XYZ file of C-alpha atoms in Angstrom:
334
model
C -101.935 -46.071 7.991
C -101.273 -43.403 5.320
C -98.104 -42.247 4.525
C -97.420 -38.477 6.050
C -96.099 -36.125 3.368
C -95.281 -32.536 3.347
C -98.401 -30.741 1.871
C -100.640 -28.525 2.665
C -103.370 -30.379 1.446
C -102.723 -32.931 4.142
C -104.182 -30.594 6.734
C -107.684 -31.068 5.542
C -109.188 -34.150 8.062
C -110.764 -35.048 4.619
C -107.804 -35.259 2.813
C -106.210 -37.293 5.529
C -109.156 -39.809 5.665
C -108.780 -40.303 1.530
C -105.273 -40.923 1.755
C -106.162 -43.708 4.437
C -108.270 -45.127 2.929
C -107.025 -45.116 -0.822
C -103.280 -46.667 1.219
C -105.711 -49.084 3.073
C -107.032 -50.454 -0.431
C -103.227 -50.779 -1.846
C -102.248 -52.696 0.959
C -104.793 -55.161 1.185
C -104.972 -55.122 -2.862
C -108.702 -54.445 -2.402
C -111.029 -52.465 -4.995
C -112.551 -49.295 -3.297
C -114.054 -46.977 -5.575
C -113.083 -43.094 -5.708
C -114.750 -40.825 -7.711
C -112.523 -38.759 -10.482
C -112.426 -35.840 -7.982
C -110.939 -38.127 -5.282
C -108.286 -39.810 -7.269
C -107.053 -36.518 -9.210
C -105.965 -35.087 -5.315
C -104.535 -38.785 -4.205
C -102.190 -38.261 -8.051
C -101.647 -34.404 -6.647
C -100.391 -35.239 -3.575
C -97.844 -37.864 -4.051
C -96.622 -35.697 -7.061
C -96.272 -32.565 -5.363
C -94.231 -34.897 -2.976
C -92.239 -36.079 -5.751
C -93.340 -39.763 -5.482
C -93.533 -40.599 -9.148
C -94.015 -44.495 -8.778
C -97.034 -44.233 -6.331
C -98.544 -41.140 -8.427
C -97.995 -43.281 -11.763
C -99.896 -46.295 -9.827
C -102.702 -44.144 -9.033
C -103.066 -42.954 -12.449
C -103.100 -46.469 -13.543
C -105.789 -47.346 -11.159
C -108.012 -44.420 -11.569
C -107.633 -45.261 -15.540
C -108.695 -48.643 -14.742
C -111.980 -47.632 -12.706
C -112.119 -44.573 -15.167
C -111.484 -45.689 -18.535
C -112.444 -42.898 -20.760
C -111.182 -40.131 -18.518
C -108.574 -37.855 -20.764
C -107.351 -36.408 -17.316
C -106.068 -39.380 -16.082
C -104.328 -40.036 -19.435
C -102.511 -36.740 -19.025
C -101.432 -37.297 -15.755
C -100.033 -40.593 -16.900
C -98.518 -38.541 -19.543
C -97.182 -35.988 -17.210
C -95.482 -38.420 -15.091
C -94.214 -40.357 -17.516
C -92.353 -36.949 -18.574
C -91.713 -36.106 -14.895
C -89.836 -39.787 -14.962
C -87.900 -39.515 -17.835
C -89.833 -41.770 -20.132
C -90.677 -39.256 -22.879
C -91.738 -41.802 -25.280
C -94.246 -43.298 -22.766
C -95.289 -39.928 -22.427
C -96.102 -39.429 -25.923
C -97.542 -42.605 -26.170
C -99.907 -42.019 -23.951
C -100.858 -38.437 -25.044
C -101.835 -40.020 -28.627
C -104.363 -42.061 -27.014
C -105.662 -39.333 -25.214
C -105.852 -36.985 -28.252
C -108.056 -39.511 -30.019
C -110.634 -39.127 -27.251
C -110.150 -35.153 -26.977
C -108.569 -33.275 -29.515
C -109.513 -30.070 -28.260
C -108.145 -30.713 -24.508
C -105.929 -27.702 -23.803
C -103.757 -29.788 -21.070
C -102.913 -32.324 -23.755
C -101.375 -29.802 -26.024
C -99.723 -27.865 -23.136
C -98.210 -31.041 -21.731
C -96.797 -31.675 -25.408
C -95.939 -28.750 -25.565
C -93.466 -28.877 -22.060
C -92.670 -32.321 -23.586
C -90.927 -31.268 -26.594
C -89.403 -28.252 -24.658
C -87.537 -31.234 -22.361
C -86.503 -32.307 -25.524
C -85.233 -28.780 -26.402
C -86.983 -29.099 -29.868
C -88.412 -25.452 -29.484
C -90.343 -25.174 -32.792
C -92.665 -28.112 -31.934
C -93.220 -27.220 -28.415
C -94.227 -23.701 -30.461
C -96.310 -25.415 -32.303
C -97.973 -27.427 -28.988
C -98.536 -24.215 -27.028
C -100.154 -22.305 -30.205
C -102.724 -25.262 -30.516
C -103.308 -24.684 -26.741
C -103.761 -21.072 -26.983
C -106.646 -21.547 -29.358
C -108.833 -23.688 -27.099
C -107.892 -22.077 -23.673
C -110.279 -19.775 -21.878
C -107.290 -18.033 -19.880
C -104.308 -18.389 -21.910
C -101.731 -15.838 -20.346
C -99.791 -18.441 -19.078
C -99.467 -20.818 -21.944
C -98.335 -17.180 -23.764
C -95.418 -17.031 -21.341
C -94.896 -20.582 -22.507
C -94.480 -20.165 -25.874
C -92.034 -16.766 -25.003
C -89.670 -18.692 -23.114
C -89.613 -21.226 -26.286
C -88.835 -17.702 -28.136
C -86.430 -16.678 -25.569
C -84.312 -19.994 -25.668
C -84.134 -19.540 -29.383
C -82.956 -16.331 -28.744
C -85.896 -14.853 -30.653
C -86.477 -11.951 -27.942
C -88.718 -10.194 -30.284
C -91.064 -12.879 -30.574
C -90.557 -13.986 -27.195
C -91.363 -9.849 -26.318
C -94.679 -9.593 -28.874
C -96.060 -13.161 -26.733
C -95.212 -11.427 -23.443
C -96.929 -8.486 -24.533
C -100.117 -10.841 -25.167
C -99.902 -12.341 -21.789
C -100.150 -9.166 -20.325
C -102.585 -7.748 -22.181
C -105.116 -11.004 -20.972
C -103.765 -10.403 -17.531
C -102.200 -7.296 -16.330
C -101.419 -8.882 -13.085
C -99.457 -11.052 -14.337
C -95.772 -10.160 -13.145
C -93.987 -12.784 -13.612
C -94.450 -12.034 -17.292
C -93.589 -8.192 -16.827
C -90.276 -9.249 -15.064
C -89.711 -11.560 -18.133
C -90.688 -9.094 -20.478
C -87.836 -6.775 -18.794
C -85.318 -9.220 -19.519
C -86.020 -9.464 -22.845
C -85.922 -5.666 -23.857
C -82.785 -5.650 -22.548
C -81.419 -8.813 -24.501
C -83.212 -7.377 -27.441
C -81.219 -3.767 -26.962
C -84.875 -2.516 -26.669
C -84.521 -0.573 -23.262
C -85.651 2.394 -24.764
C -88.860 1.222 -25.992
C -89.624 -0.696 -22.754
C -90.062 3.064 -20.986
C -92.876 3.909 -23.643
C -94.707 0.105 -22.581
C -94.228 0.510 -18.901
C -95.456 3.799 -19.108
C -98.641 2.672 -21.445
C -99.566 0.157 -18.788
C -99.104 2.831 -15.793
C -102.122 4.741 -17.876
C -103.910 2.129 -17.817
C -103.021 1.028 -13.949
C -101.267 3.866 -12.200
C -101.258 1.143 -9.213
C -99.081 -1.001 -10.917
C -95.881 -1.541 -8.550
C -94.518 -4.050 -11.233
C -94.700 -1.402 -13.827
C -92.959 1.752 -11.657
C -90.282 -0.831 -10.765
C -89.344 -1.969 -14.081
C -89.757 1.897 -15.563
C -87.364 3.000 -12.731
C -84.709 -0.205 -13.642
C -85.007 0.985 -17.690
C -84.206 4.796 -16.698
C -81.402 3.249 -14.312
C -79.987 1.733 -17.258
C -80.112 4.666 -19.322
C -78.462 6.478 -17.095
C -81.505 8.325 -16.248
C -80.978 8.993 -12.301
C -83.652 11.239 -11.665
C -86.313 9.462 -13.724
C -85.590 6.494 -12.163
C -85.518 7.824 -8.046
C -89.206 9.486 -9.372
C -90.399 5.632 -10.570
C -88.953 4.075 -7.415
C -90.441 6.881 -4.971
C -93.832 5.721 -6.854
C -93.415 2.178 -6.184
C -92.277 2.613 -2.522
C -95.861 4.712 -2.344
C -97.561 1.955 -3.642
C -96.115 -0.803 -1.624
C -93.831 0.487 1.249
C -91.784 -2.800 2.096
C -90.986 -3.259 -1.394
C -87.050 -3.645 -0.677
C -86.073 -4.038 -4.254
C -86.745 -0.230 -5.025
C -85.128 1.186 -2.201
C -82.002 -1.047 -2.827
C -81.875 0.889 -7.003
C -83.406 3.674 -5.807
C -79.779 4.017 -3.649
C -77.990 2.890 -6.446
C -79.411 5.964 -8.499
C -78.606 8.419 -5.816
C -75.186 6.598 -5.828
C -74.746 7.154 -9.423
C -75.151 10.600 -8.865
C -72.781 10.553 -6.139
C -75.420 11.373 -3.746
C -73.517 9.133 -1.398
C -75.087 10.200 2.207
C -78.626 9.597 0.891
C -77.922 6.979 -1.125
C -76.595 5.454 2.376
C -79.999 6.467 4.077
C -81.825 4.558 1.290
C -79.487 1.667 1.350
C -80.320 0.938 5.230
C -83.980 0.918 4.878
C -83.913 -1.905 2.925
C -83.147 -4.068 6.325
C -85.833 -2.699 7.283
C -88.162 -5.562 4.629
C -85.302 -7.946 4.548
C -82.544 -9.822 5.755
C -79.155 -8.145 5.427
C -78.173 -8.743 1.706
C -73.903 -9.142 1.008
C -74.030 -6.766 -1.743
C -76.238 -4.186 0.020
C -73.072 -4.243 2.988
C -70.769 -3.868 -0.379
C -72.310 -1.071 -1.989
C -72.819 0.969 2.016
C -69.197 0.171 2.019
C -68.436 1.692 -1.281
C -70.499 4.936 -0.369
C -68.691 5.071 2.932
C -65.079 5.060 1.283
C -66.353 7.796 -1.238
C -67.016 9.727 1.880
C -63.908 9.132 3.223
C -65.106 7.460 6.202
C -62.726 4.341 6.117
C -63.564 2.913 8.996
C -67.349 2.207 7.974
C -66.151 1.292 5.170
C -64.082 -1.002 6.205
C -67.141 -2.380 8.597
C -69.720 -2.776 6.026
C -66.989 -4.288 3.264
C -66.306 -7.082 6.337
C -70.299 -7.794 6.786
C -70.101 -8.362 3.132
C -67.520 -11.187 2.700
C -69.427 -12.685 6.550
C -72.033 -13.105 4.523
C -70.944 -14.300 1.254
C -67.507 -15.057 1.396
C -67.476 -15.743 -2.297
C -68.024 -12.023 -3.120
C -64.431 -11.195 -4.495
C -65.256 -7.319 -5.184
C -65.985 -6.785 -1.117
C -62.917 -8.509 -0.443
C -61.194 -6.171 -2.636
C -62.487 -3.013 -1.269
C -60.956 -4.276 1.951
C -57.864 -4.195 0.206
C -58.556 -0.954 -0.730
C -59.514 0.362 2.795
C -56.054 -0.984 3.924
C -53.761 0.280 0.927
C -55.472 3.755 1.894
C -54.953 3.028 5.843
C -51.291 2.908 4.616
C -51.318 -0.945 5.719
C -49.686 -1.870 2.616
C -48.750 -5.394 3.346
C -52.555 -6.348 4.313
C -53.481 -4.157 1.201
C -51.531 -6.285 -0.619
C -52.787 -9.674 0.149
C -56.506 -8.711 0.067
C -56.142 -7.044 -3.697
C -53.471 -10.429 -5.084
C -55.468 -13.028 -3.196
C -59.007 -11.977 -3.993
């Protein structure tokens, strides 16, 4: 009987039968035939469940039955890489390249191996070769950008992330990565113009509105930030991060009562978070409501006992309540 794996594909009766037939062949050392798609599915199931030796065995058997299949050479190389057998992985890719030098996956796999070795320039070269071949290169542009991030060359990372987004405006991961690069490069002001361009092209891009709000927050432009987060919420009501950041902007404007209401709205869309309770505590403290401030600081440390600002907040509230011994303990220890 085939081994049970935690894989969504195993919900398919056809897939279950495929795995059972394959493992029966292994068990009895027989020679059943599997087509390329079947072998690729078998390898994927083992790989997804991190059963790399079994996946490698399946790739080897696939090559026995389909000796000129580049895809199985690539799978074998990827599995050697995942098993930290990098030299073997490169050897297999050299064989694959001899069969099909214009195979995108060969170059992507090479780039990933070089990245694993921290050879970023070689990784970038390989990924750029893949881009030349790819029909849908936005993910490869992201890989190039990440290599430049690893080199701390954020301007080039920004260039390739923009190319990824231009190729696929729905690539939200690239957009959030871009926001981080803008900040690291000290280009937060420049990022605002870029986000506005994106919004002009796609007014319903919740990620563009969100990152625009974050950028305005970083520049202390709180009214603009709040407006951007309101657009986020109008597009996606359950976007809890937009509520949280809007509340931060309100708190920074010393609009603590409004901020409290917005912080609390995050709890409608996600589990209570330690930082949210901490900021609620700060708002209540600013409003001289020490009782509720203490309650929220205590809720924060219950969720995250390592959150030292919340412990300090408890000490401050005790001090405000003239409980000086208790206050000293929390302030000194935490």
